[in-house]
Coordinates of C-alpha atoms in Angstrom, one line a residue:
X1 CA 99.7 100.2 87.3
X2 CA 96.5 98.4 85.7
X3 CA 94.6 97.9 89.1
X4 CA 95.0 98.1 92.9
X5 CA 94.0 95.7 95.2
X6 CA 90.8 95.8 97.3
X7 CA 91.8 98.4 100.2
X8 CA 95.0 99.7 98.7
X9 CA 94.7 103.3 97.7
X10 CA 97.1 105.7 96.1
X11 CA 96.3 109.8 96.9
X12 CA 98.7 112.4 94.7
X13 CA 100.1 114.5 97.6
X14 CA 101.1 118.2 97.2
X15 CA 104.9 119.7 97.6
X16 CA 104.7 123.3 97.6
X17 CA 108.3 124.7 97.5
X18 CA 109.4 128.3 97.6
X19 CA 113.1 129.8 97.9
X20 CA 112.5 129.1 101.9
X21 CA 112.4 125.5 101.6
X22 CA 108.9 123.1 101.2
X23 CA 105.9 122.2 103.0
X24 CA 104.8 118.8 102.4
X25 CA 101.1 117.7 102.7
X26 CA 100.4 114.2 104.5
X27 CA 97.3 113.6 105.9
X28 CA 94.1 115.5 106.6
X29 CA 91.2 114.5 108.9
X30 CA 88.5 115.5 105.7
X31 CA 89.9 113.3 103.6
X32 CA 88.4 109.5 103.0
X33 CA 91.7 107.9 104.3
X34 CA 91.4 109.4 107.9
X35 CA 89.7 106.5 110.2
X36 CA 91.4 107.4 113.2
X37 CA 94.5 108.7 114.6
X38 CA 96.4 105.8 116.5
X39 CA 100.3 107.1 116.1
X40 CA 102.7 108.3 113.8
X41 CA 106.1 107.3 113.3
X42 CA 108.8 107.0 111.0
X43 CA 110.7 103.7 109.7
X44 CA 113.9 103.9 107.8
X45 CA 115.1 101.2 105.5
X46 CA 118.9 101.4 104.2
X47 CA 119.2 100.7 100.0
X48 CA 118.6 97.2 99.0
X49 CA 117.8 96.2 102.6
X50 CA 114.1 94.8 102.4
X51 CA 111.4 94.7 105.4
X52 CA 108.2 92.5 105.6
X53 CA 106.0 90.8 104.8
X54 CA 104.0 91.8 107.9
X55 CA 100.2 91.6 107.9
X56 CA 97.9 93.8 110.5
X57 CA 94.6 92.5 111.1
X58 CA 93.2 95.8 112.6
X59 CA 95.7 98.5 111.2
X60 CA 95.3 101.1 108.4
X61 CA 98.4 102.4 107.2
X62 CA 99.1 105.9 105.2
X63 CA 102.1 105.3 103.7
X64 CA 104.5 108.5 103.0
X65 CA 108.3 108.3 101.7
X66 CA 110.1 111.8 103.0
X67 CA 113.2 110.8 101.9
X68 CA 114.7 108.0 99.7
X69 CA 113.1 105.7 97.6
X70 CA 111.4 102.8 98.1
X71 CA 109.2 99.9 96.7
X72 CA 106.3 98.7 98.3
X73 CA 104.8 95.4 97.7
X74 CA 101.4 94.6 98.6
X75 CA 99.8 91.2 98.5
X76 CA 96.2 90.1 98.8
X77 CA 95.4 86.4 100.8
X78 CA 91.9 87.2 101.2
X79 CA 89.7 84.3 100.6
X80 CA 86.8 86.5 100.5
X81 CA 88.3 89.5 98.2
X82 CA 87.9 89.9 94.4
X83 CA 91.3 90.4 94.1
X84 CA 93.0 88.0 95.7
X85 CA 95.8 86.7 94.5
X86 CA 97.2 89.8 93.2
X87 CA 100.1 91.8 94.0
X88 CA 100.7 95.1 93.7
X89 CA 104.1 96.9 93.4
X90 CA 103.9 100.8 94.4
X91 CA 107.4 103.4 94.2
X92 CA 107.1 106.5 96.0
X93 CA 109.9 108.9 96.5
X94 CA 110.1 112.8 96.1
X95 CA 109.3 112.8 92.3
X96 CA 106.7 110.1 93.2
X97 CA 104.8 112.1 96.1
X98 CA 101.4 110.1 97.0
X99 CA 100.3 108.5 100.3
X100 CA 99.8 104.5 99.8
X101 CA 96.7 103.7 102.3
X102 CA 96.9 100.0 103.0
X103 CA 93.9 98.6 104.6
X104 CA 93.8 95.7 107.4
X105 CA 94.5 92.4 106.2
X106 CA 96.8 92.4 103.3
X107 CA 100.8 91.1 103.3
X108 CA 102.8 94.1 103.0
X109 CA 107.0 94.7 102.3
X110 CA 109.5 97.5 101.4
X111 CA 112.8 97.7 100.1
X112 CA 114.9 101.0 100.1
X113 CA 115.8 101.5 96.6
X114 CA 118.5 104.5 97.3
X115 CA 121.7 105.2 98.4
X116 CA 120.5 108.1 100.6
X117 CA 118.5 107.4 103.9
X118 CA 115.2 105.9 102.7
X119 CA 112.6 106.8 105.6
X120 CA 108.4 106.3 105.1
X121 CA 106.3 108.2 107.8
X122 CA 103.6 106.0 108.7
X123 CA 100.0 107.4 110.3
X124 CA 98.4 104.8 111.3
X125 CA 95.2 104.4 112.6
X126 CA 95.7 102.6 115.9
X127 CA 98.6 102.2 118.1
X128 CA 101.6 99.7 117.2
X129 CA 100.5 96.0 119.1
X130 CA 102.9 93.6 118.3
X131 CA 99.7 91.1 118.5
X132 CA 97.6 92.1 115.7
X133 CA 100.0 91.7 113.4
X134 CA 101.6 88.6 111.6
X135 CA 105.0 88.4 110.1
X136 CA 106.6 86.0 107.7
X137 CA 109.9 85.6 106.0
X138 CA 110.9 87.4 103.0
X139 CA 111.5 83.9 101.1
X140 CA 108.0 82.8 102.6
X141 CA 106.4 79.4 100.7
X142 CA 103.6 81.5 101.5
X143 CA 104.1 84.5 99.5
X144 CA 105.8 83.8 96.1
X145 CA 107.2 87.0 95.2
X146 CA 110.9 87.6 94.9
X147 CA 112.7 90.7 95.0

């Protein structure tokens, strides 16, 4: 990917396995993408099946796919953002491990990509409120992006 947009960040995340099984790193209060803990939850998407495009005006987002794969799509509206107009369009899976931090603001979907259960874990910064968010259709005039 050339460039992300103006509060879209992508952080490696660490898998470390033994015979046992794994332990999976997420999220840590040091680390520049904690704001604030709101919730966490977890959103599954079945393969090909695609979800968006929802905006939060007040929401941060950390992003983390624990099983599957799936696309993300962020787009950037912003009249007053130097990269607006762009999209940017982010895989994570298992062999893909990173945490997508998508800042208030910007038009966001997902489509599962596999076969298996495609599930995200999302720690967001404030509790889920149906009104600070806006959704549009997938075939939005809005939005011209196609999957």
């Amino acid at each position: 990917m050339d460039k992300l947009i103006e509060g879209v960040e992508l952080t490696p995340l660490k898998i470390i396995s033994n015979e046992s099984g794994s332990v999976r790193h997420g999220l840590k209060c040091s680390e520049s993408q904690f704001h604030q803990f709101g919730e966490a939850y977890f959103s599954t998407v079945n393969g090909g099946i695609i979800k968006g495009w929802k905006k939060h005006t007040q929401m941060i987002s950390n992003l983390i796919v624990i099983s599957g794969k799936i696309k993300f799509v962020i787009f950037d509206d912003r009249e007053d953002s130097q990269t607006k107009g762009m999209f940017n369009e982010i895989i994570l899976s298992e062999s893909n491990y990173n945490r997508l931090t998508i800042h208030p603001r910007l038009w966001m979907a997902f489509q599962g990509l596999s076969d298996e259960p495609n599930m995200l874990l999302n720690i967001a910064s404030i509790e889920h409120d149906p009104a600070e968010c806006i959704n549009e259709p997938i075939h939005s005039e809005l939005i011209d992006y196609r999957f």
